[in-house]
Amino acid sequence: MFRHLDKFIENRVLKAAVALAEVAGLVTLVVTGVSAAVHWVAGDEPPGQSSSSSTTPVSTPTPTETSPGTPRLSTPTAAGTTPADGPRCWTVARVVIDCRETHRYEEIPTTAACDQAAVVGYLGGLATLDVLVAHAAAVPGGGCSVDPGRDLSGSAKDVLRSGTAAAWRRCYDGAVHKNVACSVPHTGEYLATGSLRRASDDECQLAALAYLDQTPGNLSDDLVVRPLDIKTGTPDSARCSIDARGNHQLTGSVRNLGPRPVPLAS
């Protein structure tokens, strides 16, 4: 039997088949080894799961979001602006500035016409009586403003409601023949009648009664009421004056004088 097996092994065809089987086995062994090496390097992952090298996206806050406890920074206002809740003011060079700073012009925020009546009303007076040194002026952008004729600090709104506001009222100094503010020595004080026609004596007496808060006749030893020689239609609202008698001078305004003594220079 063994002799037949030796002959079978010595057969050339069988030897070739055995050789091929050995080669196939060797190839299988190499492939298996390479696959194992790859898995050892990369590591196995469950299906559908990203590799350990991937990262989860981090949500980035939008510009309007802030972390708890983070202070909100207010946006600085541009230089030369004023608070939104107040009027605008300008320097003499027409540069906008906060009204708390030194300025020349102050905005009249809402007015139908930019005229003297708007100025008097904004300052807290009566256009039918009060004659002022301040006047209306246009400002950049076409708005309307109060021009007091001098630099100021702080808003002038309703200034005529505080005391006599002599520095805002227009008076006349006969010694130098010049209009001045009523806060400096003067000989007469202007007042309006509510009309632009030439005033009569009676109209000036009625206007003086309201202006003085006192009957003019009670003050006739110190004061005299005169109509001004102004033609009808003249835009200036001054129509009458209250003058100191003789060579006396007044040191303040007689607006709302009431029972107080006449402010005559001693």
PDB file of C-alpha atoms in Angstrom:
ATOM      1  CA  MET A   1       0.000   0.000   0.000  1.00  0.00           C
ATOM      2  CA  PHE A   2       2.728   2.449   0.978  1.00  0.00           C
ATOM      3  CA  ARG A   3       4.456   1.783  -2.253  1.00  0.00           C
ATOM      4  CA  HIS A   4       1.275   2.862  -4.092  1.00  0.00           C
ATOM      5  CA  LEU A   5       1.187   6.050  -1.914  1.00  0.00           C
ATOM      6  CA  ASP A   6       4.791   6.873  -2.794  1.00  0.00           C
ATOM      7  CA  LYS A   7       3.933   6.530  -6.429  1.00  0.00           C
ATOM      8  CA  PHE A   8       0.894   8.802  -5.921  1.00  0.00           C
ATOM      9  CA  ILE A   9       3.020  11.464  -4.246  1.00  0.00           C
ATOM     10  CA  GLU A  10       5.645  11.289  -6.947  1.00  0.00           C
ATOM     11  CA  ASN A  11       2.953  12.059  -9.519  1.00  0.00           C
ATOM     12  CA  ARG A  12       3.779  15.450 -11.154  1.00  0.00           C
ATOM     13  CA  VAL A  13       0.188  16.679 -11.287  1.00  0.00           C
ATOM     14  CA  LEU A  14      -0.284  16.039  -7.623  1.00  0.00           C
ATOM     15  CA  LYS A  15       2.943  17.821  -6.779  1.00  0.00           C
ATOM     16  CA  ALA A  16       1.757  20.891  -8.710  1.00  0.00           C
ATOM     17  CA  ALA A  17      -1.569  20.915  -6.869  1.00  0.00           C
ATOM     18  CA  VAL A  18       0.168  20.669  -3.516  1.00  0.00           C
ATOM     19  CA  ALA A  19       2.463  23.546  -4.469  1.00  0.00           C
ATOM     20  CA  LEU A  20      -0.481  25.721  -5.477  1.00  0.00           C
ATOM     21  CA  ALA A  21      -2.252  24.983  -2.213  1.00  0.00           C
ATOM     22  CA  GLU A  22       0.841  26.011  -0.283  1.00  0.00           C
ATOM     23  CA  VAL A  23       1.010  29.312  -2.219  1.00  0.00           C
ATOM     24  CA  ALA A  24      -2.679  30.037  -1.609  1.00  0.00           C
ATOM     25  CA  GLY A  25      -2.270  29.382   2.066  1.00  0.00           C
ATOM     26  CA  LEU A  26       0.680  31.748   2.221  1.00  0.00           C
ATOM     27  CA  VAL A  27      -1.289  34.532   0.482  1.00  0.00           C
ATOM     28  CA  THR A  28      -4.194  34.092   2.895  1.00  0.00           C
ATOM     29  CA  LEU A  29      -1.814  34.312   5.821  1.00  0.00           C
ATOM     30  CA  VAL A  30      -0.278  37.582   4.516  1.00  0.00           C
ATOM     31  CA  VAL A  31      -3.671  39.238   3.848  1.00  0.00           C
ATOM     32  CA  THR A  32      -4.924  38.289   7.298  1.00  0.00           C
ATOM     33  CA  GLY A  33      -1.823  39.738   8.906  1.00  0.00           C
ATOM     34  CA  VAL A  34      -2.094  43.041   7.025  1.00  0.00           C
ATOM     35  CA  SER A  35      -5.790  43.426   7.938  1.00  0.00           C
ATOM     36  CA  ALA A  36      -5.023  42.800  11.580  1.00  0.00           C
ATOM     37  CA  ALA A  37      -2.281  45.411  11.489  1.00  0.00           C
ATOM     38  CA  VAL A  38      -4.618  48.010   9.956  1.00  0.00           C
ATOM     39  CA  HIS A  39      -7.286  47.427  12.613  1.00  0.00           C
ATOM     40  CA  TRP A  40      -4.637  47.620  15.309  1.00  0.00           C
ATOM     41  CA  VAL A  41      -3.511  51.037  14.073  1.00  0.00           C
ATOM     42  CA  ALA A  42      -6.945  52.624  13.300  1.00  0.00           C
ATOM     43  CA  GLY A  43      -9.082  51.013  15.975  1.00  0.00           C
ATOM     44  CA  ASP A  44     -12.573  49.643  15.482  1.00  0.00           C
ATOM     45  CA  GLU A  45     -15.729  51.826  15.647  1.00  0.00           C
ATOM     46  CA  PRO A  46     -19.402  50.971  15.851  1.00  0.00           C
ATOM     47  CA  PRO A  47     -21.287  51.622  12.593  1.00  0.00           C
ATOM     48  CA  GLY A  48     -22.682  55.132  12.234  1.00  0.00           C
ATOM     49  CA  GLN A  49     -20.378  56.672  14.895  1.00  0.00           C
ATOM     50  CA  SER A  50     -17.800  59.287  13.917  1.00  0.00           C
ATOM     51  CA  SER A  51     -14.183  58.654  14.690  1.00  0.00           C
ATOM     52  CA  SER A  52     -12.656  59.814  17.939  1.00  0.00           C
ATOM     53  CA  SER A  53     -10.757  62.517  16.047  1.00  0.00           C
ATOM     54  CA  SER A  54     -14.002  64.439  15.167  1.00  0.00           C
ATOM     55  CA  THR A  55     -15.303  67.263  17.441  1.00  0.00           C
ATOM     56  CA  THR A  56     -18.807  68.484  18.335  1.00  0.00           C
ATOM     57  CA  PRO A  57     -19.495  72.029  16.963  1.00  0.00           C
ATOM     58  CA  VAL A  58     -19.545  74.725  19.696  1.00  0.00           C
ATOM     59  CA  SER A  59     -22.371  77.281  19.590  1.00  0.00           C
ATOM     60  CA  THR A  60     -20.958  80.803  19.239  1.00  0.00           C
ATOM     61  CA  PRO A  61     -23.026  83.638  20.800  1.00  0.00           C
ATOM     62  CA  THR A  62     -24.357  86.183  18.372  1.00  0.00           C
ATOM     63  CA  PRO A  63     -23.202  89.821  18.877  1.00  0.00           C
ATOM     64  CA  THR A  64     -26.394  90.595  20.813  1.00  0.00           C
ATOM     65  CA  GLU A  65     -25.868  87.799  23.334  1.00  0.00           C
ATOM     66  CA  THR A  66     -23.977  88.395  26.546  1.00  0.00           C
ATOM     67  CA  SER A  67     -22.860  85.987  29.208  1.00  0.00           C
ATOM     68  CA  PRO A  68     -24.458  86.272  32.660  1.00  0.00           C
ATOM     69  CA  GLY A  69     -22.672  88.845  34.747  1.00  0.00           C
ATOM     70  CA  THR A  70     -21.101  90.575  31.742  1.00  0.00           C
ATOM     71  CA  PRO A  71     -21.692  94.354  31.979  1.00  0.00           C
ATOM     72  CA  ARG A  72     -23.312  95.983  28.973  1.00  0.00           C
ATOM     73  CA  LEU A  73     -21.283  98.847  27.589  1.00  0.00           C
ATOM     74  CA  SER A  74     -23.180 101.935  26.582  1.00  0.00           C
ATOM     75  CA  THR A  75     -22.493 103.275  23.119  1.00  0.00           C
ATOM     76  CA  PRO A  76     -20.629 106.583  23.398  1.00  0.00           C
ATOM     77  CA  THR A  77     -22.350 109.539  21.799  1.00  0.00           C
ATOM     78  CA  ALA A  78     -20.532 111.477  19.151  1.00  0.00           C
ATOM     79  CA  ALA A  79     -18.577 114.484  20.277  1.00  0.00           C
ATOM     80  CA  GLY A  80     -20.546 117.680  20.126  1.00  0.00           C
ATOM     81  CA  THR A  81     -23.976 116.141  20.654  1.00  0.00           C
ATOM     82  CA  THR A  82     -26.566 116.721  23.313  1.00  0.00           C
ATOM     83  CA  PRO A  83     -28.796 114.420  25.312  1.00  0.00           C
ATOM     84  CA  ALA A  84     -31.755 113.158  23.319  1.00  0.00           C
ATOM     85  CA  ASP A  85     -34.244 114.461  25.863  1.00  0.00           C
ATOM     86  CA  GLY A  86     -33.135 118.105  25.711  1.00  0.00           C
ATOM     87  CA  PRO A  87     -32.785 120.955  23.165  1.00  0.00           C
ATOM     88  CA  ARG A  88     -29.672 121.392  21.051  1.00  0.00           C
ATOM     89  CA  CYS A  89     -27.329 124.327  21.414  1.00  0.00           C
ATOM     90  CA  TRP A  90     -24.617 125.838  19.222  1.00  0.00           C
ATOM     91  CA  THR A  91     -21.544 127.956  19.747  1.00  0.00           C
ATOM     92  CA  VAL A  92     -21.133 131.308  18.008  1.00  0.00           C
ATOM     93  CA  ALA A  93     -19.294 129.344  15.268  1.00  0.00           C
ATOM     94  CA  ARG A  94     -22.473 127.226  14.785  1.00  0.00           C
ATOM     95  CA  VAL A  95     -20.905 124.083  16.251  1.00  0.00           C
ATOM     96  CA  VAL A  96     -23.436 121.903  18.092  1.00  0.00           C
ATOM     97  CA  ILE A  97     -22.714 121.574  21.819  1.00  0.00           C
ATOM     98  CA  ASP A  98     -24.333 120.430  25.048  1.00  0.00           C
ATOM     99  CA  CYS A  99     -26.496 123.250  26.428  1.00  0.00           C
ATOM    100  CA  ARG A 100     -24.748 122.889  29.788  1.00  0.00           C
ATOM    101  CA  GLU A 101     -21.610 124.211  28.124  1.00  0.00           C
ATOM    102  CA  THR A 102     -21.024 127.786  27.017  1.00  0.00           C
ATOM    103  CA  HIS A 103     -23.111 128.438  23.915  1.00  0.00           C
ATOM    104  CA  ARG A 104     -24.723 131.237  21.923  1.00  0.00           C
ATOM    105  CA  TYR A 105     -27.824 129.669  20.340  1.00  0.00           C
ATOM    106  CA  GLU A 106     -30.482 127.390  21.840  1.00  0.00           C
ATOM    107  CA  GLU A 107     -32.932 125.424  19.748  1.00  0.00           C
ATOM    108  CA  ILE A 108     -36.673 126.088  19.916  1.00  0.00           C
ATOM    109  CA  PRO A 109     -37.762 122.465  19.285  1.00  0.00           C
ATOM    110  CA  THR A 110     -41.364 122.991  18.173  1.00  0.00           C
ATOM    111  CA  THR A 111     -42.541 126.215  16.601  1.00  0.00           C
ATOM    112  CA  ALA A 112     -44.817 127.052  13.691  1.00  0.00           C
ATOM    113  CA  ALA A 113     -42.839 130.195  12.815  1.00  0.00           C
ATOM    114  CA  CYS A 114     -39.322 131.313  13.681  1.00  0.00           C
ATOM    115  CA  ASP A 115     -40.201 134.778  14.957  1.00  0.00           C
ATOM    116  CA  GLN A 116     -40.071 136.924  18.082  1.00  0.00           C
ATOM    117  CA  ALA A 117     -43.287 135.447  19.422  1.00  0.00           C
ATOM    118  CA  ALA A 118     -41.673 131.980  19.320  1.00  0.00           C
ATOM    119  CA  VAL A 119     -38.661 133.291  21.248  1.00  0.00           C
ATOM    120  CA  VAL A 120     -40.759 134.982  23.938  1.00  0.00           C
ATOM    121  CA  GLY A 121     -42.966 131.908  24.307  1.00  0.00           C
ATOM    122  CA  TYR A 122     -39.986 129.534  24.623  1.00  0.00           C
ATOM    123  CA  LEU A 123     -38.461 131.742  27.303  1.00  0.00           C
ATOM    124  CA  GLY A 124     -41.705 131.674  29.261  1.00  0.00           C
ATOM    125  CA  GLY A 125     -42.971 135.198  28.563  1.00  0.00           C
ATOM    126  CA  LEU A 126     -45.918 136.885  26.855  1.00  0.00           C
ATOM    127  CA  ALA A 127     -45.399 138.189  23.335  1.00  0.00           C
ATOM    128  CA  THR A 128     -48.202 140.701  23.993  1.00  0.00           C
ATOM    129  CA  LEU A 129     -46.150 142.394  26.762  1.00  0.00           C
ATOM    130  CA  ASP A 130     -42.511 141.323  26.963  1.00  0.00           C
ATOM    131  CA  VAL A 131     -39.830 143.017  24.867  1.00  0.00           C
ATOM    132  CA  LEU A 132     -36.493 141.216  24.983  1.00  0.00           C
ATOM    133  CA  VAL A 133     -32.868 141.615  23.980  1.00  0.00           C
ATOM    134  CA  ALA A 134     -33.012 138.032  22.621  1.00  0.00           C
ATOM    135  CA  HIS A 135     -34.225 137.379  19.100  1.00  0.00           C
ATOM    136  CA  ALA A 136     -34.876 134.491  16.722  1.00  0.00           C
ATOM    137  CA  ALA A 137     -32.047 133.044  14.625  1.00  0.00           C
ATOM    138  CA  ALA A 138     -31.796 130.220  12.108  1.00  0.00           C
ATOM    139  CA  VAL A 139     -29.499 127.297  12.919  1.00  0.00           C
ATOM    140  CA  PRO A 140     -27.854 124.586  10.774  1.00  0.00           C
ATOM    141  CA  GLY A 141     -30.489 122.355   9.224  1.00  0.00           C
ATOM    142  CA  GLY A 142     -33.071 125.124   9.001  1.00  0.00           C
ATOM    143  CA  GLY A 143     -34.288 125.049  12.596  1.00  0.00           C
ATOM    144  CA  CYS A 144     -35.105 127.974  14.866  1.00  0.00           C
ATOM    145  CA  SER A 145     -33.191 129.109  17.924  1.00  0.00           C
ATOM    146  CA  VAL A 146     -32.973 131.773  20.605  1.00  0.00           C
ATOM    147  CA  ASP A 147     -30.063 134.183  20.218  1.00  0.00           C
ATOM    148  CA  PRO A 148     -29.628 136.107  23.507  1.00  0.00           C
ATOM    149  CA  GLY A 149     -26.910 138.302  22.028  1.00  0.00           C
ATOM    150  CA  ARG A 150     -24.290 136.856  24.387  1.00  0.00           C
ATOM    151  CA  ASP A 151     -22.856 133.510  25.451  1.00  0.00           C
ATOM    152  CA  LEU A 152     -24.740 131.512  28.077  1.00  0.00           C
ATOM    153  CA  SER A 153     -24.331 128.313  30.107  1.00  0.00           C
ATOM    154  CA  GLY A 154     -27.407 126.196  30.771  1.00  0.00           C
ATOM    155  CA  SER A 155     -30.806 126.145  29.094  1.00  0.00           C
ATOM    156  CA  ALA A 156     -32.777 129.389  28.833  1.00  0.00           C
ATOM    157  CA  LYS A 157     -36.163 127.703  28.579  1.00  0.00           C
ATOM    158  CA  ASP A 158     -38.763 129.486  30.780  1.00  0.00           C
ATOM    159  CA  VAL A 159     -36.109 131.846  32.131  1.00  0.00           C
ATOM    160  CA  LEU A 160     -38.633 134.727  32.183  1.00  0.00           C
ATOM    161  CA  ARG A 161     -40.633 132.923  34.865  1.00  0.00           C
ATOM    162  CA  SER A 162     -37.829 133.283  37.381  1.00  0.00           C
ATOM    163  CA  GLY A 163     -37.755 136.679  39.106  1.00  0.00           C
ATOM    164  CA  THR A 164     -37.762 139.707  36.841  1.00  0.00           C
ATOM    165  CA  ALA A 165     -35.236 138.174  34.393  1.00  0.00           C
ATOM    166  CA  ALA A 166     -33.844 141.686  33.934  1.00  0.00           C
ATOM    167  CA  ALA A 167     -30.865 140.506  31.888  1.00  0.00           C
ATOM    168  CA  TRP A 168     -33.254 139.281  29.169  1.00  0.00           C
ATOM    169  CA  ARG A 169     -35.445 142.401  28.986  1.00  0.00           C
ATOM    170  CA  ARG A 170     -34.749 145.379  26.726  1.00  0.00           C
ATOM    171  CA  CYS A 171     -34.334 148.813  28.279  1.00  0.00           C
ATOM    172  CA  TYR A 172     -33.035 152.196  27.175  1.00  0.00           C
ATOM    173  CA  ASP A 173     -30.250 154.327  28.619  1.00  0.00           C
ATOM    174  CA  GLY A 174     -30.951 157.949  27.766  1.00  0.00           C
ATOM    175  CA  ALA A 175     -27.533 159.006  29.057  1.00  0.00           C
ATOM    176  CA  VAL A 176     -25.798 157.227  26.192  1.00  0.00           C
ATOM    177  CA  HIS A 177     -28.815 156.912  23.852  1.00  0.00           C
ATOM    178  CA  LYS A 178     -28.473 153.168  23.630  1.00  0.00           C
ATOM    179  CA  ASN A 179     -30.594 150.079  24.162  1.00  0.00           C
ATOM    180  CA  VAL A 180     -29.306 147.940  27.023  1.00  0.00           C
ATOM    181  CA  ALA A 181     -30.377 144.972  29.117  1.00  0.00           C
ATOM    182  CA  CYS A 182     -32.533 145.967  32.089  1.00  0.00           C
ATOM    183  CA  SER A 183     -29.958 144.466  34.455  1.00  0.00           C
ATOM    184  CA  VAL A 184     -27.705 147.523  34.015  1.00  0.00           C
ATOM    185  CA  PRO A 185     -28.601 151.151  34.891  1.00  0.00           C
ATOM    186  CA  HIS A 186     -31.133 152.600  32.437  1.00  0.00           C
ATOM    187  CA  THR A 187     -33.728 155.316  32.132  1.00  0.00           C
ATOM    188  CA  GLY A 188     -36.651 153.429  30.553  1.00  0.00           C
ATOM    189  CA  GLU A 189     -38.063 149.937  29.928  1.00  0.00           C
ATOM    190  CA  TYR A 190     -39.841 148.827  26.749  1.00  0.00           C
ATOM    191  CA  LEU A 191     -43.135 146.935  26.637  1.00  0.00           C
ATOM    192  CA  ALA A 192     -45.510 145.673  23.940  1.00  0.00           C
ATOM    193  CA  THR A 193     -49.253 146.084  23.529  1.00  0.00           C
ATOM    194  CA  GLY A 194     -50.008 142.951  21.516  1.00  0.00           C
ATOM    195  CA  SER A 195     -50.405 144.975  18.332  1.00  0.00           C
ATOM    196  CA  LEU A 196     -48.034 146.226  15.640  1.00  0.00           C
ATOM    197  CA  ARG A 197     -49.930 149.416  15.066  1.00  0.00           C
ATOM    198  CA  ARG A 198     -48.909 152.702  16.639  1.00  0.00           C
ATOM    199  CA  ALA A 199     -50.010 152.720  20.309  1.00  0.00           C
ATOM    200  CA  SER A 200     -52.168 155.354  21.991  1.00  0.00           C
ATOM    201  CA  ASP A 201     -51.841 156.645  25.561  1.00  0.00           C
ATOM    202  CA  ASP A 202     -54.738 154.496  26.683  1.00  0.00           C
ATOM    203  CA  GLU A 203     -53.274 151.352  25.099  1.00  0.00           C
ATOM    204  CA  CYS A 204     -49.954 151.981  26.850  1.00  0.00           C
ATOM    205  CA  GLN A 205     -51.674 152.530  30.195  1.00  0.00           C
ATOM    206  CA  LEU A 206     -53.497 149.205  29.873  1.00  0.00           C
ATOM    207  CA  ALA A 207     -50.296 147.428  28.846  1.00  0.00           C
ATOM    208  CA  ALA A 208     -48.393 149.015  31.761  1.00  0.00           C
ATOM    209  CA  LEU A 209     -51.065 147.857  34.216  1.00  0.00           C
ATOM    210  CA  ALA A 210     -50.549 144.238  33.163  1.00  0.00           C
ATOM    211  CA  TYR A 211     -46.772 144.635  32.905  1.00  0.00           C
ATOM    212  CA  LEU A 212     -46.296 146.230  36.329  1.00  0.00           C
ATOM    213  CA  ASP A 213     -48.997 144.232  38.079  1.00  0.00           C
ATOM    214  CA  GLN A 214     -49.752 147.619  39.581  1.00  0.00           C
ATOM    215  CA  THR A 215     -51.815 150.662  38.600  1.00  0.00           C
ATOM    216  CA  PRO A 216     -49.409 153.051  36.854  1.00  0.00           C
ATOM    217  CA  GLY A 217     -51.073 156.059  38.511  1.00  0.00           C
ATOM    218  CA  ASN A 218     -49.957 154.765  41.921  1.00  0.00           C
ATOM    219  CA  LEU A 219     -46.332 155.120  40.815  1.00  0.00           C
ATOM    220  CA  SER A 220     -46.616 158.495  39.102  1.00  0.00           C
ATOM    221  CA  ASP A 221     -44.092 160.132  41.448  1.00  0.00           C
ATOM    222  CA  ASP A 222     -41.369 157.827  40.141  1.00  0.00           C
ATOM    223  CA  LEU A 223     -42.510 156.516  36.766  1.00  0.00           C
ATOM    224  CA  VAL A 224     -44.196 157.791  33.619  1.00  0.00           C
ATOM    225  CA  VAL A 225     -45.746 155.678  30.829  1.00  0.00           C
ATOM    226  CA  ARG A 226     -45.191 156.912  27.244  1.00  0.00           C
ATOM    227  CA  PRO A 227     -46.244 155.693  23.772  1.00  0.00           C
ATOM    228  CA  LEU A 228     -43.307 155.338  21.378  1.00  0.00           C
ATOM    229  CA  ASP A 229     -43.151 157.165  18.067  1.00  0.00           C
ATOM    230  CA  ILE A 230     -43.135 153.982  15.992  1.00  0.00           C
ATOM    231  CA  LYS A 231     -44.973 153.596  12.700  1.00  0.00           C
ATOM    232  CA  THR A 232     -47.702 151.003  12.290  1.00  0.00           C
ATOM    233  CA  GLY A 233     -46.418 147.701  10.898  1.00  0.00           C
ATOM    234  CA  THR A 234     -42.880 147.971  12.280  1.00  0.00           C
ATOM    235  CA  PRO A 235     -41.812 144.376  13.135  1.00  0.00           C
ATOM    236  CA  ASP A 236     -40.283 145.383  16.487  1.00  0.00           C
ATOM    237  CA  SER A 237     -42.947 144.705  19.123  1.00  0.00           C
ATOM    238  CA  ALA A 238     -41.911 147.617  21.394  1.00  0.00           C
ATOM    239  CA  ARG A 239     -44.757 150.155  21.452  1.00  0.00           C
ATOM    240  CA  CYS A 240     -44.516 151.837  24.870  1.00  0.00           C
ATOM    241  CA  SER A 241     -41.959 152.624  27.559  1.00  0.00           C
ATOM    242  CA  ILE A 242     -42.014 153.029  31.320  1.00  0.00           C
ATOM    243  CA  ASP A 243     -39.502 155.738  32.201  1.00  0.00           C
ATOM    244  CA  ALA A 244     -37.959 157.008  35.392  1.00  0.00           C
ATOM    245  CA  ARG A 245     -38.997 160.598  36.064  1.00  0.00           C
ATOM    246  CA  GLY A 246     -36.493 163.457  35.957  1.00  0.00           C
ATOM    247  CA  ASN A 247     -32.842 162.504  35.837  1.00  0.00           C
ATOM    248  CA  HIS A 248     -33.255 159.288  37.796  1.00  0.00           C
ATOM    249  CA  GLN A 249     -32.112 155.890  36.624  1.00  0.00           C
ATOM    250  CA  LEU A 250     -33.591 152.464  37.179  1.00  0.00           C
ATOM    251  CA  THR A 251     -31.330 149.645  38.391  1.00  0.00           C
ATOM    252  CA  GLY A 252     -33.604 146.726  37.519  1.00  0.00           C
ATOM    253  CA  SER A 253     -36.728 145.704  35.649  1.00  0.00           C
ATOM    254  CA  VAL A 254     -40.183 146.878  36.726  1.00  0.00           C
ATOM    255  CA  ARG A 255     -41.846 143.736  35.312  1.00  0.00           C
ATOM    256  CA  ASN A 256     -44.290 142.314  37.897  1.00  0.00           C
ATOM    257  CA  LEU A 257     -43.338 145.087  40.314  1.00  0.00           C
ATOM    258  CA  GLY A 258     -46.552 144.807  42.307  1.00  0.00           C
ATOM    259  CA  PRO A 259     -46.197 146.385  45.777  1.00  0.00           C
ATOM    260  CA  ARG A 260     -42.409 146.388  45.705  1.00  0.00           C
ATOM    261  CA  PRO A 261     -40.574 149.734  45.646  1.00  0.00           C
ATOM    262  CA  VAL A 262     -39.475 151.103  42.287  1.00  0.00           C
ATOM    263  CA  PRO A 263     -35.795 150.106  41.707  1.00  0.00           C
ATOM    264  CA  LEU A 264     -34.358 153.623  41.450  1.00  0.00           C
ATOM    265  CA  ALA A 265     -30.668 154.412  41.694  1.00  0.00           C
ATOM    266  CA  SER A 266     -29.884 156.187  44.973  1.00  0.00           C
TER     267      SER A 266
END
